């Protein structure tokens, strides 16, 4: 990565002609959106740690979804690099594997990406819209969150802070271990 700072005029990507977006543009926009998805899921898991409404399985479920979307993120990164001209050797070196293994693992995904039509790929259909979403995430450093309520900080629900927060640790643990809510369990 370069440390050089370049000043660029702000462009609304939604106003750019659709036929001007290159394959590299579309692949990088998709990568940006996959990055935000993983970040959003990670933030949701972190917020879940401070949520007394969490039940057994919630942490694992959230982490499992992060792992799944992280796999999609790696695939999107490989596609973006291949579209921009990276060799399988370049990708293999970054992933500490052989070029043959890298091509075996992601070659089909790259071929499928390159063969998709706008009807099959929403990033091709709405590149400008998704570019704007990626820009918002890049600029703010925070993924989109539809929550209207402020998240509860983990420190507010730590057992060690229960005396200061008047939190009933035993009740919270019983509620957590109980799994489904009481009306769902009957």
Coordinates of C-alpha atoms in Angstrom, one line a residue:
X1 CA 0.0 0.0 0.0
X2 CA 1.1 3.5 -0.7
X3 CA 1.4 6.2 1.9
X4 CA 1.0 8.9 -0.7
X5 CA -2.0 11.1 -0.2
X6 CA -4.0 12.0 -3.3
X7 CA -6.7 14.7 -3.4
X8 CA -9.7 13.6 -5.4
X9 CA -12.9 15.4 -6.2
X10 CA -15.9 13.7 -4.6
X11 CA -17.9 11.8 -7.3
X12 CA -21.4 10.5 -6.8
X13 CA -20.9 7.0 -8.4
X14 CA -24.7 6.8 -8.9
X15 CA -24.4 9.5 -11.6
X16 CA -21.7 7.7 -13.6
X17 CA -22.8 6.0 -16.8
X18 CA -23.3 2.3 -16.3
X19 CA -21.2 1.4 -19.4
X20 CA -18.2 3.2 -18.0
X21 CA -17.7 0.8 -15.1
X22 CA -14.9 -1.6 -15.8
X23 CA -14.7 -5.2 -14.7
X24 CA -12.1 -4.0 -12.2
X25 CA -14.5 -1.4 -10.9
X26 CA -17.3 -3.9 -10.4
X27 CA -15.1 -6.4 -8.7
X28 CA -13.7 -3.8 -6.3
X29 CA -17.2 -2.5 -5.5
X30 CA -18.3 -6.1 -4.7
X31 CA -15.2 -6.5 -2.5
X32 CA -16.0 -3.3 -0.7
X33 CA -19.5 -4.5 0.0
X34 CA -18.4 -7.9 1.2
X35 CA -15.9 -6.1 3.5
X36 CA -18.7 -4.1 5.0
X37 CA -20.8 -7.2 5.4
X38 CA -18.1 -9.0 7.5
X39 CA -17.5 -5.8 9.5
X40 CA -21.2 -5.4 10.2
X41 CA -21.5 -9.0 11.4
X42 CA -18.4 -8.5 13.6
X43 CA -19.9 -5.3 15.1
X44 CA -23.2 -7.2 15.7
X45 CA -21.3 -9.9 17.6
X46 CA -19.4 -7.4 19.6
X47 CA -22.7 -5.7 20.5
X48 CA -24.3 -9.0 21.4
X49 CA -21.7 -9.3 24.2
X50 CA -23.3 -6.4 25.9
X51 CA -26.8 -7.6 25.4
X52 CA -28.6 -9.3 28.3
X53 CA -31.2 -10.6 25.9
X54 CA -28.6 -12.9 24.3
X55 CA -29.3 -16.6 24.8
X56 CA -27.1 -19.8 24.5
X57 CA -26.0 -20.3 20.9
X58 CA -26.2 -16.6 19.9
X59 CA -22.5 -16.0 20.1
X60 CA -21.6 -19.2 18.2
X61 CA -24.3 -18.4 15.6
X62 CA -23.0 -14.9 15.0
X63 CA -19.4 -16.2 14.8
X64 CA -20.4 -18.9 12.4
X65 CA -22.0 -16.3 10.1
X66 CA -18.9 -14.2 10.3
X67 CA -16.8 -17.2 9.3
X68 CA -19.1 -17.9 6.4
X69 CA -19.1 -14.3 5.1
X70 CA -15.4 -14.1 5.6
X71 CA -15.0 -17.0 3.1
X72 CA -17.1 -14.9 0.7
X73 CA -14.9 -12.0 1.4
X74 CA -11.7 -13.9 0.5
X75 CA -13.4 -15.1 -2.7
X76 CA -14.3 -11.6 -3.6
X77 CA -10.7 -10.5 -3.0
X78 CA -9.4 -13.2 -5.2
X79 CA -11.8 -12.2 -8.0
X80 CA -10.9 -8.6 -7.7
X81 CA -7.2 -9.4 -7.8
X82 CA -7.6 -11.7 -10.8
X83 CA -9.7 -9.2 -12.7
X84 CA -7.0 -6.6 -12.0
X85 CA -4.3 -8.9 -13.5
X86 CA -2.9 -10.7 -10.5
X87 CA -1.5 -14.1 -11.3
X88 CA -2.3 -17.3 -9.4
X89 CA 1.3 -17.1 -8.1
X90 CA 0.6 -13.7 -6.6
X91 CA -2.6 -15.0 -4.9
X92 CA -0.9 -18.2 -3.8
X93 CA 2.0 -16.2 -2.2
X94 CA -0.5 -14.0 -0.3
X95 CA -2.4 -17.1 0.9
X96 CA 0.7 -19.2 1.6
X97 CA -0.2 -22.0 -0.8
X98 CA 0.8 -23.2 -4.2
X99 CA -0.5 -21.5 -7.4
X100 CA -2.2 -24.8 -8.3
X101 CA -4.0 -25.0 -5.0
X102 CA -5.1 -21.3 -5.3
X103 CA -6.5 -21.9 -8.8
X104 CA -8.2 -25.1 -7.7
X105 CA -9.8 -23.3 -4.7
X106 CA -11.0 -20.1 -6.5
X107 CA -10.6 -20.7 -10.3
X108 CA -14.3 -21.6 -10.7
X109 CA -15.5 -18.6 -8.7
X110 CA -13.4 -16.3 -10.9
X111 CA -14.7 -17.9 -14.1
X112 CA -18.3 -17.7 -12.9
X113 CA -17.8 -14.0 -12.0
X114 CA -16.4 -13.2 -15.4
X115 CA -19.2 -15.1 -17.1
X116 CA -22.1 -13.4 -15.3
X117 CA -24.4 -11.0 -17.1
X118 CA -26.0 -8.0 -15.4
X119 CA -29.2 -10.0 -14.9
X120 CA -27.1 -12.5 -12.8
X121 CA -24.9 -10.0 -10.9
X122 CA -26.5 -7.2 -9.0
X123 CA -23.1 -5.5 -8.7
X124 CA -23.1 -5.3 -12.5
X125 CA -26.7 -4.0 -12.6
X126 CA -26.2 -1.4 -9.9
X127 CA -22.5 -0.7 -9.7
X128 CA -23.0 3.0 -8.8
X129 CA -25.4 2.3 -5.9
X130 CA -23.1 -0.3 -4.4
X131 CA -20.1 1.9 -4.9
X132 CA -21.8 4.6 -2.9
X133 CA -22.5 2.1 -0.1
X134 CA -18.8 1.1 -0.1
X135 CA -17.8 4.7 -0.1
X136 CA -20.0 5.4 3.0
X137 CA -18.3 2.5 4.8
X138 CA -14.8 3.5 3.7
X139 CA -15.3 7.1 4.7
X140 CA -16.9 6.4 8.1
X141 CA -15.0 3.3 9.0
X142 CA -18.3 1.9 10.4
X143 CA -20.6 -0.5 8.7
X144 CA -24.2 0.4 8.2
X145 CA -26.4 -0.4 11.2
X146 CA -30.2 -0.2 11.1
X147 CA -30.4 -0.1 14.9
X148 CA -32.0 3.0 16.3
X149 CA -30.9 2.2 19.8
X150 CA -27.5 2.8 21.2
X151 CA -25.7 -0.5 21.9
X152 CA -25.0 -1.4 25.4
X153 CA -21.3 -1.5 26.2
X154 CA -19.8 -4.8 27.2
X155 CA -18.3 -3.2 30.4
X156 CA -21.9 -2.4 31.5
X157 CA -22.7 -6.1 31.7
X158 CA -19.5 -7.6 32.9
X159 CA -20.0 -9.7 36.0
X160 CA -17.1 -7.8 37.6
X161 CA -19.1 -4.5 37.3
X162 CA -22.3 -5.9 38.7
X163 CA -22.0 -4.1 42.0
X164 CA -21.7 -0.7 40.2
X165 CA -24.4 -1.4 37.6
X166 CA -26.8 -3.3 39.9
X167 CA -26.9 -6.1 37.4
X168 CA -28.2 -9.5 38.7
X169 CA -25.5 -11.8 37.4
X170 CA -27.3 -15.0 38.4
X171 CA -30.5 -14.0 36.7
X172 CA -28.7 -12.9 33.6
X173 CA -26.8 -16.3 33.4
X174 CA -30.1 -18.2 34.0
X175 CA -31.8 -16.3 31.2
X176 CA -28.8 -16.9 28.9
X177 CA -28.6 -20.6 29.6
X178 CA -32.3 -21.0 29.2
X179 CA -32.1 -20.7 25.5
X180 CA -35.3 -19.7 23.9
X181 CA -37.6 -17.2 25.5
X182 CA -40.2 -18.6 28.0
X183 CA -43.2 -18.3 25.6
X184 CA -41.3 -20.1 22.8
X185 CA -40.3 -23.0 25.1
X186 CA -43.8 -24.0 25.9

